[in-house]
mmCIF file of N, CA and C in Angstrom:
data_model
loop_
_atom_site.group_PDB
_atom_site.id
_atom_site.type_symbol
_atom_site.label_atom_id
_atom_site.label_comp_id
_atom_site.label_asym_id
_atom_site.label_seq_id
_atom_site.Cartn_x
_atom_site.Cartn_y
_atom_site.Cartn_z
ATOM 1 N N MET A 1218 -72.822 -101.030 -146.253
ATOM 2 C CA MET A 1218 -73.200 -100.598 -146.905
ATOM 3 C C MET A 1218 -73.809 -99.560 -145.304
ATOM 4 N N ALA A 1219 -73.348 -98.931 -145.170
ATOM 5 C CA ALA A 1219 -73.870 -98.020 -143.971
ATOM 6 C C ALA A 1219 -74.472 -96.130 -143.904
ATOM 7 N N LYS A 1220 -75.935 -96.934 -142.924
ATOM 8 C CA LYS A 1220 -76.518 -95.288 -143.751
ATOM 9 C C LYS A 1220 -76.608 -94.500 -142.485
ATOM 10 N N LYS A 1221 -76.897 -93.460 -142.938
ATOM 11 C CA LYS A 1221 -76.420 -91.953 -142.141
ATOM 12 C C LYS A 1221 -77.641 -91.382 -141.800
ATOM 13 N N SER A 1222 -77.029 -91.737 -140.112
ATOM 14 C CA SER A 1222 -78.269 -91.115 -139.186
ATOM 15 C C SER A 1222 -78.787 -89.723 -139.428
ATOM 16 N N ALA A 1223 -79.839 -89.831 -139.809
ATOM 17 C CA ALA A 1223 -80.639 -87.923 -140.134
ATOM 18 C C ALA A 1223 -80.259 -87.319 -139.061
ATOM 19 N N LYS A 1224 -80.365 -86.097 -138.325
ATOM 20 C CA LYS A 1224 -80.718 -85.305 -136.877
ATOM 21 C C LYS A 1224 -81.518 -84.720 -137.601
ATOM 22 N N LYS A 1225 -83.086 -83.982 -136.628
ATOM 23 C CA LYS A 1225 -83.354 -83.298 -136.245
ATOM 24 C C LYS A 1225 -82.978 -82.635 -136.253
ATOM 25 N N VAL A 1226 -83.141 -81.292 -136.760
ATOM 26 C CA VAL A 1226 -82.347 -79.770 -136.250
ATOM 27 C C VAL A 1226 -84.408 -79.508 -135.268
ATOM 28 N N ALA A 1227 -83.938 -79.310 -134.048
ATOM 29 C CA ALA A 1227 -84.577 -78.776 -133.246
ATOM 30 C C ALA A 1227 -85.224 -76.709 -133.817
ATOM 31 N N THR A 1228 -86.218 -76.639 -133.859
ATOM 32 C CA THR A 1228 -86.093 -75.484 -133.898
ATOM 33 C C THR A 1228 -86.767 -74.968 -132.255
ATOM 34 N N LYS A 1229 -86.153 -73.752 -132.039
ATOM 35 C CA LYS A 1229 -86.735 -73.097 -131.315
ATOM 36 C C LYS A 1229 -88.350 -72.128 -130.775
ATOM 37 N N LYS A 1230 -89.405 -72.772 -130.082
ATOM 38 C CA LYS A 1230 -90.590 -72.701 -130.219
ATOM 39 C C LYS A 1230 -90.354 -71.288 -129.998
ATOM 40 N N PRO A 1231 -91.368 -69.621 -129.821
ATOM 41 C CA PRO A 1231 -91.051 -67.822 -129.120
ATOM 42 C C PRO A 1231 -92.216 -68.677 -127.945
ATOM 43 N N VAL A 1232 -91.066 -68.555 -127.295
ATOM 44 C CA VAL A 1232 -92.403 -69.099 -125.172
ATOM 45 C C VAL A 1232 -93.094 -66.591 -124.922
ATOM 46 N N ALA A 1233 -94.491 -67.518 -124.368
ATOM 47 C CA ALA A 1233 -95.549 -66.533 -124.436
ATOM 48 C C ALA A 1233 -94.349 -66.091 -123.011
ATOM 49 N N LYS A 1234 -94.182 -64.396 -123.529
ATOM 50 C CA LYS A 1234 -94.814 -63.783 -121.508
ATOM 51 C C LYS A 1234 -95.294 -63.705 -121.105
ATOM 52 N N LYS A 1235 -94.850 -63.738 -119.329
ATOM 53 C CA LYS A 1235 -96.043 -63.074 -118.864
ATOM 54 C C LYS A 1235 -95.648 -61.687 -118.298
ATOM 55 N N THR A 1236 -97.032 -61.182 -118.478
ATOM 56 C CA THR A 1236 -97.721 -59.575 -117.967
ATOM 57 C C THR A 1236 -97.169 -60.241 -116.142
ATOM 58 N N PRO A 1237 -97.251 -58.737 -115.867
ATOM 59 C CA PRO A 1237 -97.369 -59.357 -114.127
ATOM 60 C C PRO A 1237 -98.412 -58.082 -114.113
ATOM 61 N N ALA A 1238 -99.335 -58.647 -113.068
ATOM 62 C CA ALA A 1238 -99.787 -57.797 -112.798
ATOM 63 C C ALA A 1238 -99.676 -56.585 -112.272
ATOM 64 N N LYS A 1239 -101.087 -55.444 -112.187
ATOM 65 C CA LYS A 1239 -100.698 -54.238 -112.600
ATOM 66 C C LYS A 1239 -100.366 -53.718 -111.119
ATOM 67 N N LYS A 1240 -99.948 -53.180 -110.491
ATOM 68 C CA LYS A 1240 -99.638 -52.736 -109.017
ATOM 69 C C LYS A 1240 -98.815 -51.713 -109.065
ATOM 70 N N THR A 1241 -98.915 -50.899 -109.628
ATOM 71 C CA THR A 1241 -98.393 -49.941 -110.060
ATOM 72 C C THR A 1241 -99.061 -48.827 -109.850
ATOM 73 N N ALA A 1242 -99.858 -48.268 -109.267
ATOM 74 C CA ALA A 1242 -100.974 -47.301 -109.287
ATOM 75 C C ALA A 1242 -100.444 -47.949 -107.050
ATOM 76 N N ALA A 1243 -100.450 -48.850 -106.231
ATOM 77 C CA ALA A 1243 -99.909 -48.942 -105.541
ATOM 78 C C ALA A 1243 -98.534 -48.447 -104.787
ATOM 79 N N LYS A 1244 -97.276 -49.296 -106.009
ATOM 80 C CA LYS A 1244 -96.134 -48.521 -106.179
ATOM 81 C C LYS A 1244 -95.992 -47.330 -105.838
ATOM 82 N N LYS A 1245 -96.367 -46.190 -106.983
ATOM 83 C CA LYS A 1245 -96.829 -45.103 -107.008
ATOM 84 C C LYS A 1245 -97.311 -44.011 -105.924
ATOM 85 N N THR A 1246 -98.775 -44.403 -104.839
ATOM 86 C CA THR A 1246 -98.755 -43.905 -103.904
ATOM 87 C C THR A 1246 -97.427 -43.772 -102.652
ATOM 88 N N ALA A 1247 -97.342 -45.259 -102.429
ATOM 89 C CA ALA A 1247 -96.119 -45.469 -101.706
ATOM 90 C C ALA A 1247 -95.145 -44.771 -101.627
ATOM 91 N N ALA A 1248 -94.427 -44.895 -102.775
ATOM 92 C CA ALA A 1248 -93.025 -44.071 -102.772
ATOM 93 C C ALA A 1248 -92.966 -42.393 -103.701
ATOM 94 N N LYS A 1249 -93.082 -42.101 -102.013
ATOM 95 C CA LYS A 1249 -93.061 -39.965 -102.911
ATOM 96 C C LYS A 1249 -92.127 -39.512 -102.640
ATOM 97 N N ARG A 1250 -91.223 -38.869 -103.930
ATOM 98 C CA ARG A 1250 -90.103 -38.754 -102.964
ATOM 99 C C ARG A 1250 -91.135 -36.909 -102.345
ATOM 100 N N THR A 1251 -89.456 -37.156 -101.766
ATOM 101 C CA THR A 1251 -89.957 -35.582 -101.344
ATOM 102 C C THR A 1251 -87.506 -34.932 -101.548
ATOM 103 N N PRO A 1252 -88.091 -33.713 -101.331
ATOM 104 C CA PRO A 1252 -87.341 -32.674 -102.589
ATOM 105 C C PRO A 1252 -85.770 -32.384 -101.389
ATOM 106 N N ASN A 1253 -84.860 -33.169 -102.343
ATOM 107 C CA ASN A 1253 -83.439 -33.058 -101.151
ATOM 108 C C ASN A 1253 -83.623 -31.265 -100.578
ATOM 109 N N ALA A 1254 -83.232 -31.059 -99.738
ATOM 110 C CA ALA A 1254 -82.853 -29.732 -98.542
ATOM 111 C C ALA A 1254 -82.054 -28.978 -98.972
ATOM 112 N N ALA A 1255 -80.711 -29.640 -99.670
ATOM 113 C CA ALA A 1255 -79.692 -28.814 -100.842
ATOM 114 C C ALA A 1255 -79.810 -27.217 -101.586
ATOM 115 N N PHE A 1256 -81.127 -28.803 -102.428
ATOM 116 C CA PHE A 1256 -81.534 -27.651 -104.121
ATOM 117 C C PHE A 1256 -82.302 -26.819 -103.163
ATOM 118 N N MET A 1257 -82.933 -27.104 -101.353
ATOM 119 C CA MET A 1257 -83.922 -26.005 -101.431
ATOM 120 C C MET A 1257 -83.247 -24.090 -100.724
ATOM 121 N N LYS A 1258 -82.705 -24.864 -99.964
ATOM 122 C CA LYS A 1258 -81.932 -23.426 -99.274
ATOM 123 C C LYS A 1258 -81.604 -22.496 -100.570
ATOM 124 N N PRO A 1259 -81.865 -21.178 -99.700
ATOM 125 C CA PRO A 1259 -81.761 -20.288 -100.249
ATOM 126 C C PRO A 1259 -81.138 -19.547 -99.917
ATOM 127 N N LEU A 1260 -80.090 -19.394 -101.690
ATOM 128 C CA LEU A 1260 -79.087 -19.195 -101.098
ATOM 129 C C LEU A 1260 -79.181 -17.777 -102.283
ATOM 130 N N THR A 1261 -78.119 -16.987 -102.075
ATOM 131 C CA THR A 1261 -77.509 -15.780 -102.137
ATOM 132 C C THR A 1261 -76.623 -15.942 -103.472
ATOM 133 N N SER A 1262 -77.031 -14.386 -104.606
ATOM 134 C CA SER A 1262 -76.897 -13.985 -106.046
ATOM 135 C C SER A 1262 -75.852 -12.887 -105.626
ATOM 136 N N SER A 1263 -74.948 -12.951 -106.199
ATOM 137 C CA SER A 1263 -72.968 -12.291 -106.021
ATOM 138 C C SER A 1263 -74.420 -10.880 -106.817
ATOM 139 N N PRO A 1264 -73.543 -9.217 -106.916
ATOM 140 C CA PRO A 1264 -73.765 -9.294 -107.695
ATOM 141 C C PRO A 1264 -74.483 -9.287 -109.692
ATOM 142 N N ALA A 1265 -73.517 -9.867 -109.317
ATOM 143 C CA ALA A 1265 -72.916 -9.713 -110.957
ATOM 144 C C ALA A 1265 -74.849 -10.708 -111.329
ATOM 145 N N LEU A 1266 -75.302 -11.996 -111.090
ATOM 146 C CA LEU A 1266 -76.441 -13.186 -111.386
ATOM 147 C C LEU A 1266 -77.050 -11.563 -110.632
ATOM 148 N N ALA A 1267 -77.354 -11.003 -109.173
ATOM 149 C CA ALA A 1267 -78.808 -10.771 -109.297
ATOM 150 C C ALA A 1267 -78.404 -10.151 -110.391
ATOM 151 N N ALA A 1268 -77.972 -9.231 -111.121
ATOM 152 C CA ALA A 1268 -78.669 -8.275 -112.373
ATOM 153 C C ALA A 1268 -79.228 -8.896 -113.257
ATOM 154 N N VAL A 1269 -79.322 -10.337 -113.195
ATOM 155 C CA VAL A 1269 -80.231 -11.450 -114.214
ATOM 156 C C VAL A 1269 -80.904 -11.329 -113.850
ATOM 157 N N ILE A 1270 -80.921 -12.632 -112.448
ATOM 158 C CA ILE A 1270 -82.600 -13.283 -111.303
ATOM 159 C C ILE A 1270 -82.999 -12.360 -110.019
ATOM 160 N N GLY A 1271 -82.925 -11.554 -110.484
ATOM 161 C CA GLY A 1271 -83.233 -10.162 -109.034
ATOM 162 C C GLY A 1271 -82.022 -10.854 -108.494
ATOM 163 N N ASP A 1272 -82.441 -10.505 -107.175
ATOM 164 C CA ASP A 1272 -81.241 -9.714 -105.575
ATOM 165 C C ASP A 1272 -82.624 -10.711 -105.190
ATOM 166 N N LYS A 1273 -83.200 -11.429 -104.878
ATOM 167 C CA LYS A 1273 -83.300 -11.823 -103.811
ATOM 168 C C LYS A 1273 -82.934 -13.352 -103.814
ATOM 169 N N PRO A 1274 -82.622 -14.045 -102.081
ATOM 170 C CA PRO A 1274 -82.585 -15.293 -101.942
ATOM 171 C C PRO A 1274 -83.286 -17.147 -102.670
ATOM 172 N N MET A 1275 -82.603 -17.221 -103.049
ATOM 173 C CA MET A 1275 -83.735 -18.685 -104.055
ATOM 174 C C MET A 1275 -82.700 -19.330 -104.401
ATOM 175 N N PRO A 1276 -84.097 -20.653 -104.262
ATOM 176 C CA PRO A 1276 -82.802 -22.404 -104.014
ATOM 177 C C PRO A 1276 -82.326 -21.904 -105.624
ATOM 178 N N ARG A 1277 -81.236 -22.959 -105.959
ATOM 179 C CA ARG A 1277 -80.468 -23.410 -106.345
ATOM 180 C C ARG A 1277 -81.573 -24.025 -108.621
ATOM 181 N N THR A 1278 -82.607 -24.546 -107.986
ATOM 182 C CA THR A 1278 -83.757 -24.530 -108.596
ATOM 183 C C THR A 1278 -83.661 -23.498 -109.166
ATOM 184 N N GLU A 1279 -83.957 -23.304 -108.326
ATOM 185 C CA GLU A 1279 -85.688 -21.341 -108.786
ATOM 186 C C GLU A 1279 -84.506 -21.091 -110.076
ATOM 187 N N VAL A 1280 -83.647 -20.985 -109.492
ATOM 188 C CA VAL A 1280 -82.411 -19.810 -110.518
ATOM 189 C C VAL A 1280 -81.786 -20.559 -111.368
ATOM 190 N N THR A 1281 -81.406 -21.918 -111.794
ATOM 191 C CA THR A 1281 -81.589 -22.783 -113.187
ATOM 192 C C THR A 1281 -83.029 -22.109 -113.244
ATOM 193 N N LYS A 1282 -84.525 -22.241 -112.872
ATOM 194 C CA LYS A 1282 -84.964 -21.011 -114.269
ATOM 195 C C LYS A 1282 -84.859 -20.531 -114.262
ATOM 196 N N ARG A 1283 -84.833 -19.761 -113.739
ATOM 197 C CA ARG A 1283 -84.707 -18.014 -114.358
ATOM 198 C C ARG A 1283 -83.421 -17.888 -115.262
ATOM 199 N N LEU A 1284 -82.234 -18.065 -114.834
ATOM 200 C CA LEU A 1284 -81.666 -17.955 -116.679
ATOM 201 C C LEU A 1284 -81.856 -18.503 -117.761
ATOM 202 N N TRP A 1285 -83.199 -19.994 -117.757
ATOM 203 C CA TRP A 1285 -83.520 -20.159 -118.637
ATOM 204 C C TRP A 1285 -84.384 -19.653 -119.243
ATOM 205 N N ASP A 1286 -85.439 -18.836 -118.785
ATOM 206 C CA ASP A 1286 -86.319 -18.179 -118.967
ATOM 207 C C ASP A 1286 -85.392 -15.792 -119.236
ATOM 208 N N TYR A 1287 -84.979 -16.143 -118.269
ATOM 209 C CA TYR A 1287 -83.900 -14.422 -119.347
ATOM 210 C C TYR A 1287 -82.949 -15.353 -119.907
ATOM 211 N N ILE A 1288 -83.212 -16.607 -120.955
ATOM 212 C CA ILE A 1288 -81.708 -17.365 -121.814
ATOM 213 C C ILE A 1288 -83.220 -17.475 -123.291
ATOM 214 N N LYS A 1289 -84.325 -16.962 -122.748
ATOM 215 C CA LYS A 1289 -85.387 -17.702 -124.362
ATOM 216 C C LYS A 1289 -86.154 -16.104 -123.844
ATOM 217 N N LYS A 1290 -85.920 -15.617 -123.026
ATOM 218 C CA LYS A 1290 -87.102 -13.825 -123.243
ATOM 219 C C LYS A 1290 -86.145 -13.142 -124.205
ATOM 220 N N ASN A 1291 -85.005 -12.968 -123.603
ATOM 221 C CA ASN A 1291 -83.892 -12.131 -124.720
ATOM 222 C C ASN A 1291 -82.649 -13.515 -125.938
ATOM 223 N N LYS A 1292 -84.081 -14.327 -126.483
ATOM 224 C CA LYS A 1292 -83.565 -15.809 -127.578
ATOM 225 C C LYS A 1292 -81.206 -15.363 -127.980
ATOM 226 N N LEU A 1293 -81.128 -15.968 -126.277
ATOM 227 C CA LEU A 1293 -79.813 -16.487 -126.901
ATOM 228 C C LEU A 1293 -79.552 -17.220 -126.625
ATOM 229 N N GLN A 1294 -80.449 -18.913 -126.834
ATOM 230 C CA GLN A 1294 -79.862 -19.967 -128.316
ATOM 231 C C GLN A 1294 -79.395 -20.098 -128.626
ATOM 232 N N ASP A 1295 -78.064 -20.139 -129.473
ATOM 233 C CA ASP A 1295 -77.764 -20.562 -131.162
ATOM 234 C C ASP A 1295 -78.964 -21.507 -132.040
ATOM 235 N N PRO A 1296 -79.109 -20.714 -132.820
ATOM 236 C CA PRO A 1296 -80.464 -21.373 -133.408
ATOM 237 C C PRO A 1296 -79.869 -22.537 -134.085
ATOM 238 N N LYS A 1297 -78.711 -22.419 -134.148
ATOM 239 C CA LYS A 1297 -78.575 -24.352 -134.766
ATOM 240 C C LYS A 1297 -78.146 -24.793 -134.073
ATOM 241 N N ASN A 1298 -77.286 -25.120 -133.060
ATOM 242 C CA ASN A 1298 -77.009 -26.126 -132.414
ATOM 243 C C ASN A 1298 -78.159 -25.063 -130.357
ATOM 244 N N LYS A 1299 -79.224 -26.276 -130.029
ATOM 245 C CA LYS A 1299 -80.024 -25.040 -129.080
ATOM 246 C C LYS A 1299 -79.087 -25.570 -128.079
ATOM 247 N N ARG A 1300 -77.834 -26.492 -127.429
ATOM 248 C CA ARG A 1300 -76.940 -26.414 -126.370
ATOM 249 C C ARG A 1300 -76.320 -25.089 -126.200
ATOM 250 N N MET A 1301 -76.048 -23.849 -127.142
ATOM 251 C CA MET A 1301 -75.156 -23.079 -126.746
ATOM 252 C C MET A 1301 -75.848 -22.346 -126.966
ATOM 253 N N ILE A 1302 -74.866 -21.528 -125.530
ATOM 254 C CA ILE A 1302 -75.950 -20.232 -124.974
ATOM 255 C C ILE A 1302 -74.786 -18.869 -125.612
ATOM 256 N N ASN A 1303 -74.719 -17.272 -125.926
ATOM 257 C CA ASN A 1303 -74.612 -17.206 -126.863
ATOM 258 C C ASN A 1303 -74.911 -15.836 -125.532
ATOM 259 N N ALA A 1304 -74.327 -15.279 -124.671
ATOM 260 C CA ALA A 1304 -74.315 -14.820 -123.352
ATOM 261 C C ALA A 1304 -74.780 -13.328 -124.075
ATOM 262 N N ASP A 1305 -75.189 -12.462 -123.929
ATOM 263 C CA ASP A 1305 -75.435 -10.628 -123.609
ATOM 264 C C ASP A 1305 -74.317 -10.368 -122.447
ATOM 265 N N GLU A 1306 -74.134 -8.562 -122.352
ATOM 266 C CA GLU A 1306 -73.690 -8.700 -121.840
ATOM 267 C C GLU A 1306 -73.858 -8.582 -119.908
ATOM 268 N N LYS A 1307 -75.631 -9.166 -119.397
ATOM 269 C CA LYS A 1307 -75.491 -8.973 -118.434
ATOM 270 C C LYS A 1307 -75.408 -10.649 -117.814
ATOM 271 N N LEU A 1308 -75.574 -11.020 -119.168
ATOM 272 C CA LEU A 1308 -75.420 -12.381 -118.936
ATOM 273 C C LEU A 1308 -73.535 -13.337 -118.718
ATOM 274 N N GLY A 1309 -72.398 -12.155 -119.146
ATOM 275 C CA GLY A 1309 -71.646 -12.673 -119.829
ATOM 276 C C GLY A 1309 -70.141 -12.099 -118.359
ATOM 277 N N ALA A 1310 -71.172 -11.364 -117.667
ATOM 278 C CA ALA A 1310 -69.800 -10.437 -116.693
ATOM 279 C C ALA A 1310 -70.309 -12.097 -115.692
ATOM 280 N N VAL A 1311 -72.184 -12.894 -116.306
ATOM 281 C CA VAL A 1311 -71.379 -13.965 -115.435
ATOM 282 C C VAL A 1311 -70.851 -15.360 -115.737
ATOM 283 N N PHE A 1312 -70.866 -15.445 -116.871
ATOM 284 C CA PHE A 1312 -70.395 -16.829 -116.907
ATOM 285 C C PHE A 1312 -68.306 -16.320 -117.354
ATOM 286 N N GLY A 1313 -68.049 -15.477 -118.013
ATOM 287 C CA GLY A 1313 -66.833 -15.001 -117.242
ATOM 288 C C GLY A 1313 -66.918 -14.653 -119.080
ATOM 289 N N THR A 1314 -65.002 -14.649 -119.661
ATOM 290 C CA THR A 1314 -64.278 -14.461 -120.750
ATOM 291 C C THR A 1314 -64.949 -16.418 -121.186
ATOM 292 N N LYS A 1315 -65.781 -17.214 -121.344
ATOM 293 C CA LYS A 1315 -66.282 -18.437 -121.939
ATOM 294 C C LYS A 1315 -66.837 -17.977 -122.528
ATOM 295 N N LYS A 1316 -67.267 -17.821 -123.864
ATOM 296 C CA LYS A 1316 -68.585 -18.061 -125.690
ATOM 297 C C LYS A 1316 -68.696 -18.468 -126.028
ATOM 298 N N PRO A 1317 -69.171 -19.490 -126.758
ATOM 299 C CA PRO A 1317 -70.051 -19.923 -126.477
ATOM 300 C C PRO A 1317 -70.205 -20.354 -125.556
ATOM 301 N N VAL A 1318 -71.362 -20.735 -124.176
ATOM 302 C CA VAL A 1318 -71.671 -21.997 -123.274
ATOM 303 C C VAL A 1318 -71.609 -22.544 -123.013
ATOM 304 N N SER A 1319 -72.352 -24.241 -123.091
ATOM 305 C CA SER A 1319 -72.728 -24.353 -123.008
ATOM 306 C C SER A 1319 -73.230 -25.136 -121.612
ATOM 307 N N MET A 1320 -74.383 -25.561 -121.963
ATOM 308 C CA MET A 1320 -76.648 -25.839 -121.213
ATOM 309 C C MET A 1320 -75.061 -26.197 -119.921
ATOM 310 N N PHE A 1321 -74.291 -27.591 -120.443
ATOM 311 C CA PHE A 1321 -74.160 -28.020 -119.510
ATOM 312 C C PHE A 1321 -73.200 -27.972 -118.513
ATOM 313 N N ASP A 1322 -72.070 -26.550 -119.307
ATOM 314 C CA ASP A 1322 -71.741 -25.726 -118.195
ATOM 315 C C ASP A 1322 -72.201 -24.661 -117.424
ATOM 316 N N MET A 1323 -72.650 -24.250 -117.843
ATOM 317 C CA MET A 1323 -73.924 -23.215 -117.131
ATOM 318 C C MET A 1323 -73.979 -23.218 -115.846
ATOM 319 N N THR A 1324 -74.719 -24.636 -115.321
ATOM 320 C CA THR A 1324 -74.646 -25.303 -114.108
ATOM 321 C C THR A 1324 -73.205 -23.896 -112.946
ATOM 322 N N LYS A 1325 -72.119 -24.962 -113.931
ATOM 323 C CA LYS A 1325 -70.676 -25.249 -113.097
ATOM 324 C C LYS A 1325 -70.612 -23.804 -112.815
ATOM 325 N N LEU A 1326 -70.550 -22.645 -113.356
ATOM 326 C CA LEU A 1326 -70.356 -22.011 -114.136
ATOM 327 C C LEU A 1326 -71.129 -20.690 -113.142
ATOM 328 N N VAL A 1327 -72.073 -20.936 -113.594
ATOM 329 C CA VAL A 1327 -73.628 -19.839 -112.452
ATOM 330 C C VAL A 1327 -73.368 -20.642 -110.521
ATOM 331 N N GLY A 1328 -72.777 -22.046 -109.974
ATOM 332 C CA GLY A 1328 -72.427 -22.349 -109.174
ATOM 333 C C GLY A 1328 -71.753 -21.528 -108.449
ATOM 334 N N LYS A 1329 -70.419 -20.488 -109.292
ATOM 335 C CA LYS A 1329 -69.528 -20.003 -108.299
ATOM 336 C C LYS A 1329 -70.582 -18.557 -107.853
ATOM 337 N N HIS A 1330 -71.310 -17.692 -108.773
ATOM 338 C CA HIS A 1330 -71.613 -16.857 -108.280
ATOM 339 C C HIS A 1330 -72.990 -17.031 -106.401
ATOM 340 N N LEU A 1331 -72.445 -18.278 -106.533
ATOM 341 C CA LEU A 1331 -74.334 -18.359 -105.157
ATOM 342 C C LEU A 1331 -73.351 -18.767 -104.097
ATOM 343 N N LYS A 1332 -74.264 -17.675 -103.821
ATOM 344 C CA LYS A 1332 -73.045 -19.055 -101.568
ATOM 345 C C LYS A 1332 -73.879 -18.697 -100.422
#
């Protein structure tokens, strides 16, 4: 009679991961971000947008910040879906006929009012 050979089943042992040395503080100080000049360039706004955020030339980042301040101050966010903005009369002139406006579409619509 032939004997059956028993095969051993190899089990994998967990390998301990080596943690890298903590040199993150050195990396953070060496790689400082500089703002993009295109975002910091002051732009003039159309009269419809100026009625909402003011008429002084300001960078795109400041325009977006002031729009969100206006939206939150006047409670124009949809209570159920915070990503949607229900425009009032002033903001409706900027957004056009599209109602409600997604917060992702907002910057595209506002960009048409900046020069």
